mmCIF file of C-alpha atoms in Angstrom:
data_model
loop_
_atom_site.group_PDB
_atom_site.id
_atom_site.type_symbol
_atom_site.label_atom_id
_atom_site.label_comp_id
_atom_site.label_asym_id
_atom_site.label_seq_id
_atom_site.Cartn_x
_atom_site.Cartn_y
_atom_site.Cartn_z
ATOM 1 C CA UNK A 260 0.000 0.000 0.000
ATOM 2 C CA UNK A 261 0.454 3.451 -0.235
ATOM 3 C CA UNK A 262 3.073 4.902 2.314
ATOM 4 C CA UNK A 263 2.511 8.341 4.008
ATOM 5 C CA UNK A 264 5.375 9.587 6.515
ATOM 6 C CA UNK A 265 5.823 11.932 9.391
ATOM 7 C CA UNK A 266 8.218 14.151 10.566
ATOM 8 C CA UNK A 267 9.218 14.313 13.499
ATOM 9 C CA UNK A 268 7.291 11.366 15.256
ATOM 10 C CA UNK A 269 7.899 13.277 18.395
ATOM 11 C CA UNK A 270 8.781 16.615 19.196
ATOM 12 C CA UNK A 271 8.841 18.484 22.859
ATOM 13 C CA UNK A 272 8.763 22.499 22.755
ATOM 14 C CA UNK A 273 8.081 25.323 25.146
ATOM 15 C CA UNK A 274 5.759 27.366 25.587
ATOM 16 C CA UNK A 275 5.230 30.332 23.206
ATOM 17 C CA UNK A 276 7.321 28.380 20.043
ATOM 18 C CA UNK A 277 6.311 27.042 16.775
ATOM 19 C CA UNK A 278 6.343 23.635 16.344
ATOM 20 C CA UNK A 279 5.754 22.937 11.943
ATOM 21 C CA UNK A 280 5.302 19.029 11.371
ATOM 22 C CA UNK A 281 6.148 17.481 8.004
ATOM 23 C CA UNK A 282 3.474 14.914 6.388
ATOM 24 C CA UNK A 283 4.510 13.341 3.377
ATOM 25 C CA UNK A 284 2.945 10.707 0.248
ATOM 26 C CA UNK A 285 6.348 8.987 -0.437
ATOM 27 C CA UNK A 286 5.231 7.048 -3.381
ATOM 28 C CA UNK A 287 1.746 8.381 -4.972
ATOM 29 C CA UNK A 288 0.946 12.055 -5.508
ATOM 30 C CA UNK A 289 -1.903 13.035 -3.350
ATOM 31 C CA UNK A 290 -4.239 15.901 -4.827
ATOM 32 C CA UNK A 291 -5.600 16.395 -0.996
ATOM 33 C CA UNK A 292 -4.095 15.945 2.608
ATOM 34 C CA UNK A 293 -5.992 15.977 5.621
ATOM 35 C CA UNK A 294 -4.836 16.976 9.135
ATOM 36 C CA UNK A 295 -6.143 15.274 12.389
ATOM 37 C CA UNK A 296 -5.535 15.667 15.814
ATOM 38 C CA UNK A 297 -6.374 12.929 18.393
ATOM 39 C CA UNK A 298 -6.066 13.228 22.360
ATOM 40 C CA UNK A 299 -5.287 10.072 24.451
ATOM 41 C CA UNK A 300 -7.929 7.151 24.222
ATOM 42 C CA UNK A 301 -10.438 9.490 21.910
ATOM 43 C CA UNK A 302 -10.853 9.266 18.507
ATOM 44 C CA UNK A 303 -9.682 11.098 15.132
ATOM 45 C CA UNK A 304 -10.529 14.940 14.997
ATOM 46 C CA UNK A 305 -10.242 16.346 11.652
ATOM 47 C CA UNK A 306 -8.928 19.833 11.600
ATOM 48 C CA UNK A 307 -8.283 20.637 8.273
ATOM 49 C CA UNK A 308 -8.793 19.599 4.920
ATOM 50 C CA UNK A 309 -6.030 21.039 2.213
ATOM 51 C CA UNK A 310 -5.589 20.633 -1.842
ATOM 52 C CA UNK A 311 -2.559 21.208 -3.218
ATOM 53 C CA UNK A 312 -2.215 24.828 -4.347
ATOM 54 C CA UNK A 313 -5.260 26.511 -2.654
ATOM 55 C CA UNK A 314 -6.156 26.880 0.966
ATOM 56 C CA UNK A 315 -7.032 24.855 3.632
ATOM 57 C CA UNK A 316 -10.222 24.487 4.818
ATOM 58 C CA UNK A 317 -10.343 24.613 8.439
ATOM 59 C CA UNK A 318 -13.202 22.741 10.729
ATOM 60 C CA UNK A 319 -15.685 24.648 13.002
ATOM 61 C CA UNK A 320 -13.494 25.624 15.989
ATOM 62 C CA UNK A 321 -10.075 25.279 14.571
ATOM 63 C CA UNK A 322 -7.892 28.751 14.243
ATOM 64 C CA UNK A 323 -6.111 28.689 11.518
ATOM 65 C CA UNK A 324 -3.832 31.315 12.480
ATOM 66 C CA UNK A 325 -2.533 28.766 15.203
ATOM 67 C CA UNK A 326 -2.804 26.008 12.892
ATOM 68 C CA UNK A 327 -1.346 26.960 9.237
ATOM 69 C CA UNK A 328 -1.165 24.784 6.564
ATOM 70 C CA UNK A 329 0.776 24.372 3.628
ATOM 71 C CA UNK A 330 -0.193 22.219 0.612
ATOM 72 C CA UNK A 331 2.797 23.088 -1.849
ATOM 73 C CA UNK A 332 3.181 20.237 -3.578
ATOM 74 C CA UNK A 333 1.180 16.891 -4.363
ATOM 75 C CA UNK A 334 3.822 14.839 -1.580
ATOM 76 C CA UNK A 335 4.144 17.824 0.901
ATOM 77 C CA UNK A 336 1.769 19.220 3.281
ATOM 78 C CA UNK A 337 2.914 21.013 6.464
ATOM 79 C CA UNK A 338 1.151 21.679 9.856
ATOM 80 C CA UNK A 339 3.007 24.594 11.722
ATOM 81 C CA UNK A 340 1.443 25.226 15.254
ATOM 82 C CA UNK A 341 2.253 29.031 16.009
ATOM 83 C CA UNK A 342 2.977 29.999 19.506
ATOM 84 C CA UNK A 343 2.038 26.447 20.657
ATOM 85 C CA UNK A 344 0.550 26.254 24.510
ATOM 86 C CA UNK A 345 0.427 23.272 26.900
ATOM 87 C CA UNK A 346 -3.261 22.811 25.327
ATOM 88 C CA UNK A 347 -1.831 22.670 22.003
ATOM 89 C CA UNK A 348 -0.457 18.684 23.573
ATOM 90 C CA UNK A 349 -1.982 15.998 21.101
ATOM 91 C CA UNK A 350 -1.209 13.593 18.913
ATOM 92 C CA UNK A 351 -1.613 15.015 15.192
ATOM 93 C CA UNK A 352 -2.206 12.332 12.510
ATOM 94 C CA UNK A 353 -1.669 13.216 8.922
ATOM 95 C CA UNK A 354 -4.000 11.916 5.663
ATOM 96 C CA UNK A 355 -3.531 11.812 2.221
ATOM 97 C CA UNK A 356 -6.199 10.973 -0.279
ATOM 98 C CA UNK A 357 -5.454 9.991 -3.639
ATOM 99 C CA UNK A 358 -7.053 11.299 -6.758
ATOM 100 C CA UNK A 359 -10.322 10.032 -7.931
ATOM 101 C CA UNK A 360 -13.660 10.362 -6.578
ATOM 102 C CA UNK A 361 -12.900 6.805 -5.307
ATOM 103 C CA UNK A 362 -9.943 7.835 -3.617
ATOM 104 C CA UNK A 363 -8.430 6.139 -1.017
ATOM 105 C CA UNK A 364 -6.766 7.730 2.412
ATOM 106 C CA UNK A 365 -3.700 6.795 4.052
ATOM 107 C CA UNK A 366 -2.410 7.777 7.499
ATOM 108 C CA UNK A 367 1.300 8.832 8.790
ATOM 109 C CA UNK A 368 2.526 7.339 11.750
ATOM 110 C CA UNK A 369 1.215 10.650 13.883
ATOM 111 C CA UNK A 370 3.524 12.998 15.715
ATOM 112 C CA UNK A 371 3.536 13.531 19.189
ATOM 113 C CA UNK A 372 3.809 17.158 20.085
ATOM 114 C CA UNK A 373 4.603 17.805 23.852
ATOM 115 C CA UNK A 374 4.149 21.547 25.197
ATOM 116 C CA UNK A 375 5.957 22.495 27.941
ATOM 117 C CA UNK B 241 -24.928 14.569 8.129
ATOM 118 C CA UNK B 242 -22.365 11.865 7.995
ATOM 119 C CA UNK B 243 -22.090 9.740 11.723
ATOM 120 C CA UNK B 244 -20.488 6.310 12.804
ATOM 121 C CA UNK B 245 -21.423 4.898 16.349
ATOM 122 C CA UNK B 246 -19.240 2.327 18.107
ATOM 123 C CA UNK B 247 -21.149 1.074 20.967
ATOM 124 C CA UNK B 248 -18.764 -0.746 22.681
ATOM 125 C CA UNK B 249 -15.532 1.255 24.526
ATOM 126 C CA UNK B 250 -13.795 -1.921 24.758
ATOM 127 C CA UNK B 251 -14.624 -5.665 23.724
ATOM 128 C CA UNK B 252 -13.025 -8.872 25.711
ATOM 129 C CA UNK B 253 -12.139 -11.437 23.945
ATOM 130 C CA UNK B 254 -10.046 -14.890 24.725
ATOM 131 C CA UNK B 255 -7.614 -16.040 22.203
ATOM 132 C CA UNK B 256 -9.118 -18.569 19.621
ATOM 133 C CA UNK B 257 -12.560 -17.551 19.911
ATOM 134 C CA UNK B 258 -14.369 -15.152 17.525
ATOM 135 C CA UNK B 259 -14.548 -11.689 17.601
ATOM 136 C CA UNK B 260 -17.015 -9.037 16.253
ATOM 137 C CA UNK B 261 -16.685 -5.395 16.941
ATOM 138 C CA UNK B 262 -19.833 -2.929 16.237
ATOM 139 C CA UNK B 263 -20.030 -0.067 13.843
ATOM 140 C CA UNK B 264 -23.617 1.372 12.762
ATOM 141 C CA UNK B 265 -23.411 4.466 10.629
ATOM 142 C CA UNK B 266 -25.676 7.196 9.275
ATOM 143 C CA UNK B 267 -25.065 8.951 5.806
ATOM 144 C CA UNK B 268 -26.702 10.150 3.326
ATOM 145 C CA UNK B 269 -26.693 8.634 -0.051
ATOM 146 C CA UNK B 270 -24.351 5.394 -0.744
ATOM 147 C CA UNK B 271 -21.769 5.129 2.041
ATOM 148 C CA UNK B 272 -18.209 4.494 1.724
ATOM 149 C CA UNK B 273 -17.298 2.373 4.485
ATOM 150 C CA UNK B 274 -13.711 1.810 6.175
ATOM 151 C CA UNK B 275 -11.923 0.142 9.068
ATOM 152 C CA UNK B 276 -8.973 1.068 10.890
ATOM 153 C CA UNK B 277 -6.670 -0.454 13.397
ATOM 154 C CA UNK B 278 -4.616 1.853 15.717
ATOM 155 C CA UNK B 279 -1.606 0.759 17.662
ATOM 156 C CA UNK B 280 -0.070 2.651 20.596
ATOM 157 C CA UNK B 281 1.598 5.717 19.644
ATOM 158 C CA UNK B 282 1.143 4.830 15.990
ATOM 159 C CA UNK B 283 -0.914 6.166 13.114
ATOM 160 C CA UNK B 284 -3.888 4.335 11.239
ATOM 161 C CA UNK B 285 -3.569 1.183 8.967
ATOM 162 C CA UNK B 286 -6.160 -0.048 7.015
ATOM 163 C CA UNK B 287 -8.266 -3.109 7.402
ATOM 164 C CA UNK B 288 -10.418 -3.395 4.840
ATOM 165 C CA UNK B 289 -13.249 -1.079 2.585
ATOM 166 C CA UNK B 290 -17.033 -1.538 1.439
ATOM 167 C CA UNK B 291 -17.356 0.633 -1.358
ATOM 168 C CA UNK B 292 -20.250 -1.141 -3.374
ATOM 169 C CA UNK B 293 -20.088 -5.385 -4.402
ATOM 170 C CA UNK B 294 -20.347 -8.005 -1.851
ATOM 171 C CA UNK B 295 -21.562 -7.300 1.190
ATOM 172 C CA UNK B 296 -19.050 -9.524 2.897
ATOM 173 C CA UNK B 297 -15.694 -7.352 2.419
ATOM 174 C CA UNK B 298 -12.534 -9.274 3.455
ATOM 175 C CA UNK B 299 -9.369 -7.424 5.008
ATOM 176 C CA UNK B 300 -5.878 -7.686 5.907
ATOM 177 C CA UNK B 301 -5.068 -10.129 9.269
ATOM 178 C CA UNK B 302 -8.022 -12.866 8.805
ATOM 179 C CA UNK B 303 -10.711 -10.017 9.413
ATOM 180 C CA UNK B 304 -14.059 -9.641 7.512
ATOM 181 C CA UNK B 305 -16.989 -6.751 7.732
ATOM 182 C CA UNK B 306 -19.947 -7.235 6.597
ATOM 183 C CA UNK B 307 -22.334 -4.568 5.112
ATOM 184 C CA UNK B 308 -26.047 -4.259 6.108
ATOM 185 C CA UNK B 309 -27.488 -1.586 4.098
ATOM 186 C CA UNK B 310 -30.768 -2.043 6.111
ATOM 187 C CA UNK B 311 -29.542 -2.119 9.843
ATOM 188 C CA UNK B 312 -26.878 0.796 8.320
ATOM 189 C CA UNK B 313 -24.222 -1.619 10.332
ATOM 190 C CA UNK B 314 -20.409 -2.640 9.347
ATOM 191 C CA UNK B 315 -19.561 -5.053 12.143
ATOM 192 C CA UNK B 316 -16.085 -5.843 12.049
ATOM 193 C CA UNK B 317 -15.373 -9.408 12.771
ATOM 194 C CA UNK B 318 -12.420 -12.834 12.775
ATOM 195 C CA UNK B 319 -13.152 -15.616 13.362
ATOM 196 C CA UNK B 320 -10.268 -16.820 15.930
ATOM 197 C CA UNK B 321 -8.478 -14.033 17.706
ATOM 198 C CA UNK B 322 -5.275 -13.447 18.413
ATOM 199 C CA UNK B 323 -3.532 -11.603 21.732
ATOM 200 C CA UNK B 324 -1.655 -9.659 19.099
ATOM 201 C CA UNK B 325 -5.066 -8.218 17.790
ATOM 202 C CA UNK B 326 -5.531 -6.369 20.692
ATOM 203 C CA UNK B 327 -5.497 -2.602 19.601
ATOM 204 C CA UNK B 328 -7.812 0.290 19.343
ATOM 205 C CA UNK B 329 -9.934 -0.066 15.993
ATOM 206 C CA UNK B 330 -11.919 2.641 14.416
ATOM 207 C CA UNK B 331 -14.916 2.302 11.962
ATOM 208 C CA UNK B 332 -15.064 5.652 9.335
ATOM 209 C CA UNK B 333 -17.760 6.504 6.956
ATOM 210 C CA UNK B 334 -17.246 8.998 3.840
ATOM 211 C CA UNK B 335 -20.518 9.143 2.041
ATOM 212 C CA UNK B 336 -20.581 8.116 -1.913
ATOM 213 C CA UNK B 337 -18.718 10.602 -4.219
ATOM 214 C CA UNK B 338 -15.559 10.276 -2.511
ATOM 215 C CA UNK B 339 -14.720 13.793 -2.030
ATOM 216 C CA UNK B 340 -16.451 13.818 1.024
ATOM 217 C CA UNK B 341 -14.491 13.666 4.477
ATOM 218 C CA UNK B 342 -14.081 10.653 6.238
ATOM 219 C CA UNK B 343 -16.195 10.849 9.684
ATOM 220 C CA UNK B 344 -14.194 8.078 12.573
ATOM 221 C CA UNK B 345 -16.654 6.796 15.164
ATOM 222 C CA UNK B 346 -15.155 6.709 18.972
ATOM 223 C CA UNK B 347 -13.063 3.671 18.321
ATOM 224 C CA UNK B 348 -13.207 0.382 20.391
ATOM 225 C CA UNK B 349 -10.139 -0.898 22.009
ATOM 226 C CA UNK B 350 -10.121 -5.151 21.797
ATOM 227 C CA UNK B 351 -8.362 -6.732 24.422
ATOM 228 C CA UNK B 352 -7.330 -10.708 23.575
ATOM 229 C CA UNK B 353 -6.718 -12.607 26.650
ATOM 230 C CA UNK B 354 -4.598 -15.603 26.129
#
């Protein structure tokens, strides 16, 4: 299968810093990426939805001047969390869809951001 | 609008016997059905997909779904289980089209007890 990566997997930060998080399609070119964020024992929270080339669109309740994305290519979307807080702790998944109405999603290995 | 309910937090299962985890879902038009398996600290990986066919889908690892368009219901299910299938596993609906987003229920973690 498809193969999306992550990078870091982990990353620890203080207070007040941005943290940007690298997601990845290492072997298919994928026309939309999705962002998730996921605290400890709930399920998948989809914050934004990006294309490559145009803006994200952001879910009800998600800043997007704390969380920007960047969709510059069809293998590259970034997540950069501005002036990250101790709330801003999670697990953040990454998702890329392939092209086609049929498209199918795959999912990086998540990075763990840790504000201190 | 698009929904997936997993009843069940957690399921308990011994090792060798068979398995079924719930997943009931509410979408409108055709759905696009998916499951996931989660491991600690690690992302998603794919199961298995009901997109339209058979209503008995077949996945990676031994498991099965099956599709009941009139109870709306994906059950996961395998028919001996294994300690190492103990993880958290997520049901996810995207209805038909396939530009919509994919919605993840709460997830159910399976615990296998040798």
């Amino acid at each position: 299968g498809a193969v999306v990566s992550q990078h870091p997997s982990w990353v620890i930060c203080k207070s007040g810093t941005s943290v940007k998080i690298e997601c990845r399609s290492l072997d298919f070119q994928a026309t939309t990426m999705f962002w998730y964020r996921q605290f400890p024992k709930q399920s998948l929270m989809l914050m934004a939805t990006s294309n490559e080339g145009s803006k994200a669109t952001y879910e009800q309740g998600v800043e997007k001047d704390k969380f920007l994305i960047n969709h510059a290519s069809l293998t590259l979307s970034t997540l950069t969390v501005t002036s990250a807080h101790p709330e801003d702790s999670s697990f953040y998944i990454c998702s890329a869809r392939t092209a086609g109405a049929g498209g199918e999603q795959f999912f990086g290995p998540g990075t763990r951001l840790t504000v201190l | 609008a698009q929904s997936v309910a997993q009843p069940e937090d957690q399921v308990n299962v011994a090792e060798g016997n068979p398995l079924t985890v719930k997943c009931t879902y509410s979408v409108s038009g055709n759905p696009y059905l998916f499951w996931y398996v989660q491991y600690p600290n690690r992302g998603l990986q794919f199961l298995l997909k009901y997109i339209t066919g058979d209503n008995l889908v077949k996945g990676s690892y031994g498991f099965e779904a099956e599709f009941n368009k009139s109870q709306t219901s994906f059950h996961l299910k395998k028919p001996s289980a294994l300690v190492s299938d103990s993880a958290l596993y997520f049901c996810a609906v995207r209805a038909d089209g396939g530009y919509n987003k994919l919605i993840f229920g709460a997830g159910t973690r399976l615990a296998v007890h040798p």
